[in-house]
Amino acid sequence: MPMHDVDLIYKKTAVLYNRGQPHFASCTSLTQTCLNLLNDSAKYRYFGSYAGTPSVKYNIFANDNGVSRPIRPDLYIEDHQELATAQARMIKALGKGAADWDEKTVRLATRVIYTSVMSFACCIDLWKRSSRKTPGTFFEIYFAGLIPCAFSDALLSKHIPLPGVSKAEEDELEEAEETQDDGSSVATDLVIARPKFKSKIVIPLKITTRERIVQPFAHQRILDSAFGKGRYHSFLTCVSETQLDHKTQSVKQVCVPGTVKLFQKHLGQISGLYYCDVPQRYAAADMAECLPVKEIGEIFRDLGQLFNT
Amino acid sequence: MPMHDVDLIYKKTAVLYNRGQPHFASCTSLTQTCLNLLNDSAKYRYFGSYAGTPSVKYNIFANDNGVSRPIRPDLYIEDHQELATAQARMIKALGKGAADWDEKTVRLATRVIYTSVMSFACCIDLWKRSSRKTPGTFFEIYFAGLIPCAFSDALLSKHIPLPGVSKAEEDELEEAEETQDDGSSVATDLVIARPKFKSKIVIPLKITTRERIVQPFAHQRILDSAFGKGRYHSFLTCVSETQLDHKTQSVKQVCVPGTVKLFQKHLGQISGLYYCDVPQRYAAADMAECLPVKEIGEIFRDLGQLFNT
């Protein structure tokens, strides 16, 4: 039962999170357990490259069960002591305020977050492939755990009740609970409110976007329509858009820059798009004009600056 | 190889459709083959009911491989001679113009379309479960085949090129083809243009909507933003929203009226929502105020009236 400890700590972490209790220490403990399991029971090796300019190398974890998703070795922190140190530095830097973070601190945060989410995801890939959705849930839990480290007065939620919902509709909502019919509220992954600020932050968190990329833009449009522009700001936050290609022993980065530009122009304007592993075609100049795509560490700087204004 | 003939005719039909050639006769032939296969090699029997008011009975086809999706026996036409007659009457009624169809003709069209799509889908359920997406594709093909019977000058397509796409973006589109990145156009299931009419009709065709229901509303918003309101009208057209519940031997109708109202109010305004098997909760009065949900035969009457104005 290689996943016994991982399962146990994950469940404990999820319970704390669902109760709205502090859970970041539990996330840390989970990450360390995952790192140890991977180091002890899987082989970490080069898989292939993304054929961009410059090309990007990817590793995988492998065991008798198969292989994990691709991992950027320049971002992933293998050593558990090094991760612990990096994490402590990140938390300290978050506590001091991220508005003026330098590039080094941004990259530190990117690496810690990437390692934490990917180590858990790779364990699922190798030992519990049936739990396909768990890595995405852990990404939500982990990221929500970081926010109070940066903004101690932050109020976190996952729903935005819409104004003007009639009694009849509320009744329907109860009935609708069973079918996840969110007609009286917008359901997302993380909403951040702070007592002194009128604007609120919506953070959809996705391991990858695929065909679900329409959702954050549609939600932004609904929020603009229901509350007026400027009340809610969406920051779509992702891990990567990579796919193993076993035939060619390479890694693909699945991008839809045209679609993103289309949605940003005609559907809803989101305020930022962040990745741990920024897909190369999203870093292009024409994307920057429309919607800059940044590494995940930058979201804390951007949020810090937004809340300072 | 029970599916040999069905496979063969389906492939032939898809080739004709993809080439833009007349393919409705081929659809008819496919439907008859499916009906015969089901009648010869599967048992058609009562499964359970949807516990609404009034309750709705559902049948299934069953064989040694398992059971098909649920079928409304009051809509499904079992006898192949009866189907052939009903279909001929529908085609004749479409040719004479649907703007003034009575309820009987509307119901006739609903039953023929439902039987045609469901007979193929049930064959896939029983003998080729791996081809999960084929019934949806056949629904597109079949419905596109009906349109010229009603509007002989109709020009059909699946893409709406957006105005103001630069050369650079066009280049990207070529590259993007591989990844289905539709940033320079909106891709849908069916677009109907007629030479004398400035407005065009967008028909997303879905066996069921599930979480994809956001798409038609998002597309309508994008089209309104890109072309101005009133240029494109979307008619979301579906088969059913049913699910077998084996535990309780009943059928569920999965509805999200709250979400539909939310999207219609705050995201994009579609012009109609049609089902072969209208989910009961979508037939409620408060839905009718926001977006009337009608049976599929009515789309021809509505389109006929729209084109008459």
Coordinates of C-alpha atoms in Angstrom, one line a residue:
Chain A
M1 CA 0.0 0.0 0.0
P2 CA 2.5 2.7 -1.1
M3 CA -0.2 5.4 -1.1
H4 CA -1.4 4.7 2.5
D5 CA 0.2 7.7 4.1
V6 CA -0.4 10.0 1.1
D7 CA -4.1 9.1 1.1
L8 CA -4.4 9.6 4.9
I9 CA -2.8 13.1 4.9
Y10 CA -4.7 14.1 1.8
K11 CA -8.0 13.3 3.4
K12 CA -7.1 15.1 6.6
T13 CA -6.0 18.1 4.6
A14 CA -9.3 18.1 2.6
V15 CA -11.3 17.9 5.8
L16 CA -9.5 20.9 7.3
Y17 CA -10.0 22.9 4.1
N18 CA -13.7 22.1 3.8
R19 CA -14.2 23.2 7.4
G20 CA -12.4 26.5 6.6
Q21 CA -9.6 25.7 9.1
P22 CA -5.9 26.4 8.6
H23 CA -4.6 23.6 6.4
F24 CA -1.3 24.8 4.9
A25 CA 0.9 22.9 7.4
S26 CA -1.0 19.8 6.4
C27 CA -0.4 20.5 2.7
T28 CA 3.3 20.8 3.5
S29 CA 3.3 17.5 5.3
L30 CA 1.5 15.9 2.3
T31 CA 4.0 17.3 -0.2
Q32 CA 6.9 16.0 1.8
T33 CA 5.3 12.5 2.0
C34 CA 4.8 12.5 -1.8
L35 CA 8.4 13.6 -2.4
N36 CA 9.7 10.8 -0.3
L37 CA 7.4 8.2 -1.9
L38 CA 8.5 9.2 -5.4
N39 CA 12.2 9.3 -4.4
D40 CA 12.0 5.9 -2.7
S41 CA 9.7 4.0 -5.1
A42 CA 10.0 5.5 -8.6
K43 CA 12.7 6.4 -11.1
Y44 CA 13.1 10.0 -12.1
R45 CA 14.5 10.2 -15.6
Y46 CA 14.5 12.2 -18.8
F47 CA 11.5 11.5 -21.1
G48 CA 11.8 13.9 -24.0
S49 CA 11.6 17.5 -25.1
Y50 CA 9.1 20.1 -26.3
A51 CA 10.4 21.1 -29.7
G52 CA 10.0 24.8 -29.3
T53 CA 12.7 27.6 -29.5
P54 CA 14.4 27.1 -27.2
S55 CA 13.4 23.5 -26.7
V56 CA 12.3 22.5 -23.2
K57 CA 13.4 19.3 -21.4
Y58 CA 10.9 17.2 -19.5
N59 CA 11.4 14.3 -17.0
I60 CA 9.0 11.7 -15.8
F61 CA 8.7 9.5 -12.7
A62 CA 8.4 5.8 -13.8
N63 CA 7.7 2.5 -12.0
D64 CA 6.2 -0.9 -12.9
N65 CA 2.8 0.7 -13.1
G66 CA 3.7 3.1 -15.8
V67 CA 4.8 6.7 -16.1
S68 CA 3.8 10.0 -14.6
R69 CA 2.9 13.2 -16.4
P70 CA 5.8 15.2 -17.7
I71 CA 7.8 17.4 -15.3
R72 CA 10.1 20.4 -15.9
P73 CA 13.3 19.4 -14.0
D74 CA 14.4 23.1 -14.0
L75 CA 11.3 23.9 -11.9
Y76 CA 10.8 20.7 -9.9
I77 CA 12.6 20.5 -6.5
E78 CA 13.7 16.9 -6.0
D79 CA 15.3 17.1 -2.6
H80 CA 12.9 17.3 0.4
Q81 CA 15.3 19.4 2.5
E82 CA 15.7 21.9 -0.3
L83 CA 11.9 22.0 -0.7
A84 CA 11.4 22.7 3.0
T85 CA 13.9 25.5 2.9
A86 CA 12.5 27.0 -0.3
Q87 CA 9.0 26.8 1.1
A88 CA 9.9 28.5 4.4
R89 CA 11.5 31.4 2.4
M90 CA 8.4 31.7 0.2
I91 CA 6.1 31.9 3.2
K92 CA 8.3 34.5 4.8
A93 CA 8.4 36.5 1.6
L94 CA 4.6 36.3 1.3
G95 CA 4.3 37.5 4.9
K96 CA 6.4 40.6 4.2
G97 CA 4.2 41.6 1.2
A98 CA 4.6 40.4 -2.3
A99 CA 4.0 43.8 -4.1
D100 CA 7.7 44.4 -4.6
W101 CA 8.9 40.9 -5.1
D102 CA 12.0 40.5 -7.4
E103 CA 12.3 37.9 -10.1
K104 CA 14.2 35.6 -7.9
T105 CA 11.4 35.5 -5.3
V106 CA 8.8 35.1 -8.1
R107 CA 10.7 32.1 -9.4
L108 CA 11.1 30.6 -5.9
A109 CA 7.3 30.7 -5.4
T110 CA 6.7 29.2 -8.9
R111 CA 9.1 26.3 -8.1
V112 CA 7.6 25.6 -4.7
I113 CA 4.0 25.6 -6.0
Y114 CA 5.0 23.5 -9.0
T115 CA 6.8 20.9 -6.9
S116 CA 4.0 20.7 -4.3
V117 CA 1.2 20.2 -6.9
M118 CA 3.2 17.9 -9.2
S119 CA 4.6 15.6 -6.5
F120 CA 1.1 14.8 -5.4
A121 CA -0.2 14.5 -9.0
C122 CA 2.7 12.1 -10.0
C123 CA 1.9 9.9 -7.0
I124 CA -1.7 9.7 -8.3
D125 CA -0.4 9.0 -11.8
L126 CA 1.7 6.1 -10.5
W127 CA -0.3 4.6 -7.7
K128 CA -4.0 5.7 -8.0
R129 CA -4.7 6.5 -11.6
S130 CA -8.5 6.1 -10.9
S131 CA -8.5 9.3 -8.8
R132 CA -8.0 11.5 -11.9
K133 CA -9.7 14.6 -10.4
T134 CA -7.8 14.6 -7.1
P135 CA -4.7 16.5 -8.3
G136 CA -7.0 19.4 -9.4
T137 CA -8.7 19.4 -6.0
F138 CA -5.4 19.4 -4.2
F139 CA -4.2 22.4 -6.4
E140 CA -7.3 24.3 -5.2
I141 CA -6.6 23.3 -1.6
Y142 CA -2.9 24.1 -1.7
F143 CA -3.4 27.5 -3.4
A144 CA -6.2 28.5 -1.0
G145 CA -3.8 27.6 1.8
L146 CA -1.2 30.1 0.5
I147 CA -3.5 33.1 0.4
P148 CA -3.8 33.7 4.2
C149 CA 0.1 33.7 4.3
A150 CA 0.0 36.7 2.0
F151 CA -3.2 38.4 3.1
S152 CA -4.1 37.6 6.7
D153 CA -7.5 39.4 6.5
A154 CA -8.6 37.5 3.3
L155 CA -12.0 36.0 3.3
L156 CA -12.1 32.9 1.1
S157 CA -15.1 31.3 -0.6
K158 CA -16.1 29.4 -3.7
H159 CA -19.5 31.0 -4.5
I160 CA -20.6 34.4 -5.6
P161 CA -24.3 34.9 -4.8
L162 CA -25.9 37.0 -7.6
P163 CA -28.1 40.0 -6.8
G164 CA -31.8 40.0 -7.3
V165 CA -32.5 36.3 -6.9
S166 CA -36.2 35.9 -6.1
K167 CA -37.6 33.6 -3.4
A168 CA -38.9 31.3 -6.1
E169 CA -35.4 30.9 -7.5
E170 CA -34.0 30.3 -4.1
D171 CA -36.4 27.5 -3.6
E172 CA -35.3 26.1 -6.9
L173 CA -31.7 26.4 -5.9
E174 CA -32.4 24.0 -3.0
E175 CA -33.9 21.5 -5.3
A176 CA -31.1 22.2 -7.7
E177 CA -28.3 21.4 -5.2
E178 CA -28.6 17.7 -6.2
T179 CA -27.8 18.5 -9.8
Q180 CA -25.2 21.3 -9.1
D181 CA -27.4 23.8 -10.8
D182 CA -25.8 27.1 -9.8
G183 CA -28.3 29.5 -11.2
S184 CA -28.4 31.8 -8.2
S185 CA -24.7 32.0 -7.8
V186 CA -21.5 31.7 -9.8
A187 CA -19.4 28.7 -8.6
T188 CA -15.7 28.9 -9.0
D189 CA -12.5 27.5 -7.3
L190 CA -11.5 30.5 -5.1
V191 CA -13.0 33.9 -4.3
I192 CA -10.9 36.3 -2.3
A193 CA -12.5 39.3 -0.5
R194 CA -10.7 41.7 1.9
P195 CA -12.6 43.9 4.3
K196 CA -11.0 47.2 3.1
F197 CA -11.4 46.5 -0.6
K198 CA -14.5 46.8 -2.7
S199 CA -13.2 44.6 -5.5
K200 CA -13.0 40.9 -5.2
I201 CA -10.7 38.4 -6.8
V202 CA -11.9 35.3 -8.6
I203 CA -9.3 32.6 -9.1
P204 CA -10.2 29.6 -11.3
L205 CA -7.5 27.0 -10.6
K206 CA -7.0 24.3 -13.2
I207 CA -4.2 21.8 -13.6
T208 CA -4.8 22.2 -17.4
T209 CA -7.6 24.1 -19.1
R210 CA -8.4 22.1 -22.3
E211 CA -12.0 22.7 -23.4
R212 CA -12.9 24.2 -20.0
I213 CA -11.1 27.4 -20.9
V214 CA -14.4 29.1 -21.8
Q215 CA -15.6 29.0 -18.2
P216 CA -13.5 31.7 -16.6
F217 CA -14.3 34.1 -19.4
A218 CA -18.0 33.3 -19.3
H219 CA -18.0 33.8 -15.5
Q220 CA -16.2 37.2 -15.8
R221 CA -18.9 38.3 -18.3
I222 CA -21.7 37.1 -16.0
L223 CA -20.1 39.0 -13.0
D224 CA -19.6 42.1 -15.1
S225 CA -23.3 41.9 -16.2
A226 CA -24.6 41.2 -12.7
F227 CA -22.4 43.6 -10.6
G228 CA -21.0 46.1 -13.2
K229 CA -17.5 46.1 -14.5
G230 CA -14.6 46.4 -12.0
R231 CA -16.2 44.7 -9.1
Y232 CA -14.7 41.2 -9.8
H233 CA -11.4 40.5 -11.3
S234 CA -10.6 37.0 -12.6
F235 CA -7.1 35.5 -12.5
L236 CA -7.0 32.2 -14.3
T237 CA -4.3 30.1 -12.6
C238 CA -3.0 26.8 -14.1
V239 CA -0.2 24.4 -13.8
S240 CA 0.7 23.4 -17.4
E241 CA -0.7 22.4 -20.8
T242 CA 1.6 19.5 -21.5
Q243 CA 0.9 16.1 -23.0
L244 CA 3.3 13.1 -23.3
D245 CA 3.6 11.9 -26.9
H246 CA 4.9 8.3 -26.5
K247 CA 5.2 7.7 -30.2
T248 CA 7.7 10.5 -30.8
Q249 CA 9.1 10.4 -27.2
S250 CA 8.4 14.1 -26.9
V251 CA 6.1 16.5 -25.0
K252 CA 3.4 18.6 -26.6
Q253 CA 2.2 21.9 -25.2
V254 CA -1.5 22.2 -26.1
C255 CA -2.2 25.9 -26.6
V256 CA -5.2 27.8 -28.0
P257 CA -3.9 31.4 -28.2
G258 CA -6.5 32.3 -30.9
T259 CA -9.3 31.1 -28.7
V260 CA -8.0 33.0 -25.7
K261 CA -7.7 36.2 -27.7
L262 CA -11.2 35.7 -29.0
F263 CA -12.7 35.1 -25.5
Q264 CA -10.8 38.1 -24.1
K265 CA -12.0 40.4 -26.8
H266 CA -15.6 39.3 -27.2
L267 CA -16.7 37.2 -24.2
G268 CA -15.3 38.6 -20.9
Q269 CA -12.1 40.3 -19.9
I270 CA -10.1 38.4 -17.4
S271 CA -7.3 40.2 -15.5
G272 CA -4.5 37.6 -15.7
L273 CA -3.4 34.2 -16.8
Y274 CA -0.8 32.4 -14.8
Y275 CA 1.0 29.0 -15.3
C276 CA 3.6 27.2 -13.3
D277 CA 5.0 25.9 -16.6
V278 CA 4.1 28.7 -19.0
P279 CA 3.4 27.2 -22.5
Q280 CA 5.8 28.7 -25.0
R281 CA 3.2 29.9 -27.5
Y282 CA 1.4 31.8 -24.7
A283 CA 4.6 33.8 -24.0
A284 CA 4.4 35.3 -27.5
A285 CA 4.3 39.1 -28.1
D286 CA 0.8 39.2 -29.6
M287 CA -0.6 37.4 -26.5
A288 CA 1.1 40.0 -24.2
E289 CA -0.9 42.8 -25.9
C290 CA -4.2 41.0 -25.3
L291 CA -3.6 39.1 -22.1
P292 CA -0.1 38.7 -20.7
V293 CA 0.6 35.1 -19.6
K294 CA 2.9 35.0 -16.6
E295 CA 4.5 32.5 -14.3
I296 CA 2.5 31.6 -11.2
G297 CA 4.8 33.3 -8.7
E298 CA 3.8 36.6 -10.3
I299 CA 0.2 36.4 -9.2
F300 CA 1.2 37.3 -5.6
R301 CA 3.1 40.4 -6.9
D302 CA 0.1 41.3 -9.0
L303 CA -2.4 40.8 -6.2
G304 CA -0.2 42.7 -3.8
Q305 CA -0.1 45.6 -6.2
L306 CA -3.8 45.5 -6.9
F307 CA -4.6 45.5 -3.2
N308 CA -2.1 48.4 -2.6
T309 CA -4.0 50.7 -5.1
Chain B
M1 CA -20.6 -8.7 -36.9
P2 CA -24.1 -7.3 -36.2
M3 CA -22.9 -3.7 -36.9
H4 CA -21.4 -4.4 -40.3
D5 CA -24.1 -2.8 -42.4
V6 CA -24.8 0.0 -39.9
D7 CA -21.0 0.9 -39.9
L8 CA -20.8 0.8 -43.7
I9 CA -23.9 3.0 -44.3
Y10 CA -22.8 5.4 -41.5
K11 CA -19.4 5.9 -43.1
K12 CA -20.9 6.4 -46.5
T13 CA -23.3 9.0 -45.1
A14 CA -20.6 10.8 -43.3
V15 CA -18.5 11.0 -46.5
L16 CA -21.4 12.5 -48.4
Y17 CA -22.0 15.0 -45.6
N18 CA -18.4 16.0 -45.3
R19 CA -18.3 16.6 -49.1
G20 CA -21.4 18.8 -48.9
Q21 CA -23.4 16.4 -51.0
P22 CA -27.0 15.4 -50.6
H23 CA -27.1 12.8 -47.9
F24 CA -30.6 12.6 -46.5
A25 CA -31.5 9.4 -48.4
S26 CA -28.4 7.8 -47.0
C27 CA -29.5 8.8 -43.5
T28 CA -32.9 7.2 -44.1
S29 CA -31.3 4.0 -45.3
L30 CA -29.1 4.0 -42.1
T31 CA -32.1 4.5 -39.8
Q32 CA -34.0 1.6 -41.4
T33 CA -31.0 -0.6 -41.0
C34 CA -30.7 0.3 -37.3
L35 CA -34.4 -0.2 -36.7
N36 CA -34.2 -3.7 -38.3
L37 CA -31.1 -4.6 -36.3
L38 CA -32.7 -3.6 -33.1
N39 CA -35.9 -5.4 -33.9
D40 CA -34.1 -8.6 -34.9
S41 CA -31.3 -8.7 -32.2
A42 CA -32.4 -6.9 -29.1
K43 CA -35.4 -7.0 -26.8
Y44 CA -37.5 -3.8 -26.5
R45 CA -39.0 -3.6 -23.0
Y46 CA -40.1 -1.3 -20.2
F47 CA -37.2 -0.1 -17.9
G48 CA -38.7 2.4 -15.5
S49 CA -40.2 5.9 -15.1
Y50 CA -39.3 9.4 -14.5
A51 CA -41.0 10.3 -11.3
G52 CA -42.4 13.7 -12.4
T53 CA -46.0 14.9 -12.6
P54 CA -47.2 13.2 -14.7
S55 CA -44.7 10.4 -14.6
V56 CA -43.0 9.5 -17.9
K57 CA -42.4 5.9 -19.0
Y58 CA -39.2 4.8 -20.5
N59 CA -38.2 1.6 -22.4
I60 CA -34.8 0.2 -23.3
F61 CA -33.3 -2.1 -25.8
A62 CA -31.4 -5.0 -24.2
N63 CA -29.2 -7.9 -25.3
D64 CA -26.4 -9.9 -23.8
N65 CA -24.0 -7.0 -24.1
G66 CA -26.2 -4.8 -21.8
V67 CA -28.8 -2.2 -22.2
S68 CA -29.3 0.9 -24.4
R69 CA -30.0 4.5 -23.2
P70 CA -33.7 5.1 -22.2
I71 CA -36.3 5.6 -24.9
R72 CA -39.7 7.3 -24.7
P73 CA -42.0 4.7 -26.3
D74 CA -44.7 7.3 -27.0
L75 CA -42.2 9.1 -29.3
Y76 CA -40.2 6.2 -30.7
I77 CA -41.6 4.5 -33.9
E78 CA -40.8 0.8 -33.7
D79 CA -42.2 -0.4 -37.0
H80 CA -40.0 0.3 -40.0
Q81 CA -42.9 0.7 -42.4
E82 CA -44.6 3.1 -40.1
L83 CA -41.3 5.1 -39.8
A84 CA -41.0 5.2 -43.6
T85 CA -44.5 6.6 -44.0
A86 CA -44.1 9.1 -41.2
Q87 CA -40.8 10.3 -42.7
A88 CA -42.3 10.7 -46.2
R89 CA -45.1 12.8 -44.6
M90 CA -42.6 15.0 -42.7
I91 CA -40.5 15.6 -45.8
K92 CA -43.6 16.5 -47.8
A93 CA -44.7 18.9 -45.0
L94 CA -41.2 20.5 -44.8
G95 CA -41.3 21.1 -48.6
K96 CA -44.7 22.8 -48.4
G97 CA -43.3 25.2 -45.7
A98 CA -43.4 24.8 -42.0
A99 CA -44.4 28.3 -40.9
D100 CA -48.0 27.2 -40.4
W101 CA -47.5 23.6 -39.2
D102 CA -50.2 22.4 -36.8
E103 CA -49.4 20.5 -33.6
K104 CA -49.9 17.2 -35.3
T105 CA -47.3 17.9 -37.9
V106 CA -44.9 19.2 -35.2
R107 CA -45.3 16.0 -33.3
L108 CA -44.8 13.9 -36.4
A109 CA -41.5 15.6 -37.1
T110 CA -40.4 15.2 -33.4
R111 CA -41.1 11.5 -33.5
V112 CA -39.3 10.9 -36.8
I113 CA -36.2 12.8 -35.7
Y114 CA -36.2 11.1 -32.3
T115 CA -36.6 7.6 -33.8
S116 CA -33.9 8.2 -36.4
V117 CA -31.3 9.5 -33.9
M118 CA -32.2 7.1 -31.1
S119 CA -32.2 3.9 -33.3
F120 CA -28.6 4.7 -34.3
A121 CA -27.6 5.7 -30.8
C122 CA -29.1 2.5 -29.3
C123 CA -27.2 0.3 -31.8
I124 CA -24.0 2.0 -30.7
D125 CA -24.9 1.4 -27.1
L126 CA -25.5 -2.3 -27.6
W127 CA -22.8 -3.2 -30.2
K128 CA -20.1 -0.5 -30.3
R129 CA -20.0 1.2 -27.0
S130 CA -16.4 2.5 -27.7
S131 CA -17.8 4.9 -30.3
R132 CA -19.4 7.2 -27.7
K133 CA -19.3 10.3 -29.8
T134 CA -20.8 8.9 -33.0
P135 CA -24.4 9.4 -32.1
G136 CA -23.8 13.1 -31.6
T137 CA -22.1 13.3 -35.0
F138 CA -25.0 11.4 -36.6
F139 CA -27.5 13.9 -35.0
E140 CA -25.5 16.7 -36.7
I141 CA -25.5 14.9 -40.0
Y142 CA -29.1 13.9 -39.9
F143 CA -30.4 17.4 -38.9
A144 CA -28.2 19.1 -41.5
G145 CA -29.8 16.7 -44.1
L146 CA -33.3 17.9 -43.1
I147 CA -32.6 21.6 -43.7
P148 CA -32.5 21.6 -47.5
C149 CA -35.9 19.7 -47.4
A150 CA -37.3 22.8 -45.7
F151 CA -35.2 25.6 -47.3
S152 CA -33.9 24.6 -50.7
D153 CA -31.7 27.7 -51.0
A154 CA -30.1 27.2 -47.6
L155 CA -26.3 27.4 -47.4
L156 CA -24.9 25.3 -44.6
S157 CA -21.6 25.5 -42.8
K158 CA -20.0 24.9 -39.5
H159 CA -17.8 27.9 -39.0
I160 CA -18.4 31.7 -38.7
P161 CA -15.3 33.7 -39.7
L162 CA -14.9 36.7 -37.5
P163 CA -14.4 40.2 -38.9
G164 CA -11.0 41.9 -38.6
V165 CA -8.8 38.9 -38.4
S166 CA -5.3 40.1 -39.3
K167 CA -2.9 38.2 -41.5
A168 CA -0.8 37.3 -38.5
E169 CA -3.8 35.7 -36.9
E170 CA -4.7 33.9 -40.1
D171 CA -1.2 32.4 -40.1
E172 CA -1.7 31.3 -36.6
L173 CA -5.0 29.7 -37.5
E174 CA -3.3 27.4 -39.9
E175 CA -0.9 26.3 -37.2
A176 CA -3.8 26.1 -34.9
E177 CA -5.8 23.7 -37.0
E178 CA -3.9 20.8 -35.4
T179 CA -5.1 21.9 -31.9
Q180 CA -8.6 22.9 -32.9
D181 CA -7.9 26.5 -31.9
D182 CA -10.8 28.5 -33.4
G183 CA -9.6 32.0 -32.6
S184 CA -10.4 33.4 -36.0
S185 CA -13.8 31.9 -36.3
V186 CA -16.6 30.5 -34.1
A187 CA -17.0 26.7 -34.7
T188 CA -20.4 25.3 -34.1
D189 CA -22.5 22.3 -35.4
L190 CA -24.6 24.0 -38.1
V191 CA -24.9 27.5 -39.5
I192 CA -27.8 28.3 -41.9
A193 CA -27.6 31.2 -44.3
R194 CA -30.1 32.1 -47.0
P195 CA -29.3 34.4 -49.9
K196 CA -32.3 36.8 -49.3
F197 CA -31.8 37.0 -45.5
K198 CA -29.3 39.1 -43.6
S199 CA -29.6 37.1 -40.4
K200 CA -28.1 33.8 -40.0
I201 CA -29.1 30.8 -37.9
V202 CA -26.7 29.0 -35.6
I203 CA -27.8 25.5 -34.5
P204 CA -25.7 23.8 -31.8
L205 CA -26.8 20.1 -31.9
K206 CA -26.3 18.0 -28.8
I207 CA -27.6 14.6 -27.8
T208 CA -27.5 16.0 -24.2
T209 CA -25.9 19.2 -22.9
R210 CA -24.4 18.5 -19.5
E211 CA -21.5 20.9 -18.7
R212 CA -21.3 21.9 -22.3
I213 CA -24.4 24.0 -22.0
V214 CA -22.3 27.2 -21.5
Q215 CA -21.0 27.0 -25.1
P216 CA -24.0 28.1 -27.1
F217 CA -24.6 31.1 -24.8
A218 CA -20.9 32.1 -24.9
H219 CA -20.9 31.8 -28.7
Q220 CA -24.0 34.0 -29.0
R221 CA -22.3 36.6 -26.9
I222 CA -19.2 36.5 -29.1
L223 CA -21.3 36.8 -32.2
D224 CA -23.3 39.7 -30.8
S225 CA -20.0 41.4 -29.9
A226 CA -18.3 40.7 -33.2
F227 CA -21.3 41.4 -35.6
G228 CA -23.8 43.4 -33.5
K229 CA -27.0 42.0 -32.0
G230 CA -29.5 40.5 -34.3
R231 CA -27.2 39.2 -37.0
Y232 CA -26.9 35.7 -35.7
H233 CA -29.7 33.8 -33.9
S234 CA -28.8 30.6 -31.9
F235 CA -31.3 27.7 -31.6
L236 CA -29.9 25.1 -29.2
T237 CA -31.3 21.7 -30.3
C238 CA -31.0 18.6 -28.2
V239 CA -32.3 15.1 -28.0
S240 CA -32.9 14.5 -24.2
E241 CA -31.3 14.9 -20.7
T242 CA -32.1 11.4 -19.4
Q243 CA -30.0 9.0 -17.4
L244 CA -30.7 5.5 -16.4
D245 CA -30.7 4.9 -12.6
H246 CA -30.1 1.1 -12.3
K247 CA -30.3 1.2 -8.5
T248 CA -33.9 2.5 -8.4
Q249 CA -34.9 1.2 -11.8
S250 CA -35.9 4.7 -12.8
V251 CA -34.9 7.4 -15.2
K252 CA -33.6 10.8 -14.1
Q253 CA -34.0 14.0 -16.2
V254 CA -30.8 16.1 -15.5
C255 CA -31.9 19.7 -15.7
V256 CA -30.2 23.0 -14.9
P257 CA -33.0 25.6 -15.2
G258 CA -31.2 28.0 -12.9
T259 CA -28.0 27.9 -15.0
V260 CA -30.0 28.3 -18.2
K261 CA -31.7 31.4 -16.8
L262 CA -28.4 32.8 -15.5
F263 CA -26.7 32.4 -18.9
Q264 CA -29.7 33.8 -20.8
K265 CA -29.8 36.8 -18.6
H266 CA -26.1 37.6 -18.1
L267 CA -24.1 35.7 -20.8
G268 CA -25.8 35.6 -24.2
Q269 CA -29.4 35.5 -25.4
I270 CA -30.2 32.5 -27.5
S271 CA -33.4 32.4 -29.5
G272 CA -34.7 29.0 -28.7
L273 CA -34.1 25.7 -26.9
Y274 CA -35.5 22.5 -28.4
Y275 CA -35.6 18.9 -27.3
C276 CA -37.0 15.6 -28.8
D277 CA -37.8 14.6 -25.3
V278 CA -38.4 17.9 -23.4
P279 CA -37.2 17.6 -19.8
Q280 CA -40.2 18.2 -17.5
R281 CA -38.5 20.9 -15.4
Y282 CA -37.7 22.9 -18.6
A283 CA -41.4 23.0 -19.5
A284 CA -42.1 25.1 -16.3
A285 CA -43.8 28.5 -16.5
D286 CA -40.7 30.5 -15.2
M287 CA -38.6 29.0 -17.9
A288 CA -41.1 30.0 -20.6
E289 CA -40.7 33.6 -19.5
C290 CA -37.0 33.5 -19.9
L291 CA -36.4 31.0 -22.7
P292 CA -39.3 28.8 -23.9
V293 CA -38.2 25.1 -24.2
K294 CA -40.1 23.4 -27.1
E295 CA -40.2 20.1 -28.8
I296 CA -37.9 19.7 -31.7
G297 CA -40.6 19.7 -34.4
E298 CA -41.3 23.3 -33.5
I299 CA -37.9 24.5 -34.7
F300 CA -39.1 24.2 -38.3
R301 CA -42.2 26.2 -37.6
D302 CA -40.1 28.9 -35.8
L303 CA -37.5 29.0 -38.5
G304 CA -40.2 29.2 -41.2
Q305 CA -41.8 32.1 -39.4
L306 CA -38.4 33.8 -38.8
F307 CA -37.6 33.6 -42.5
N308 CA -41.1 34.8 -43.4
T309 CA -40.6 38.1 -41.5

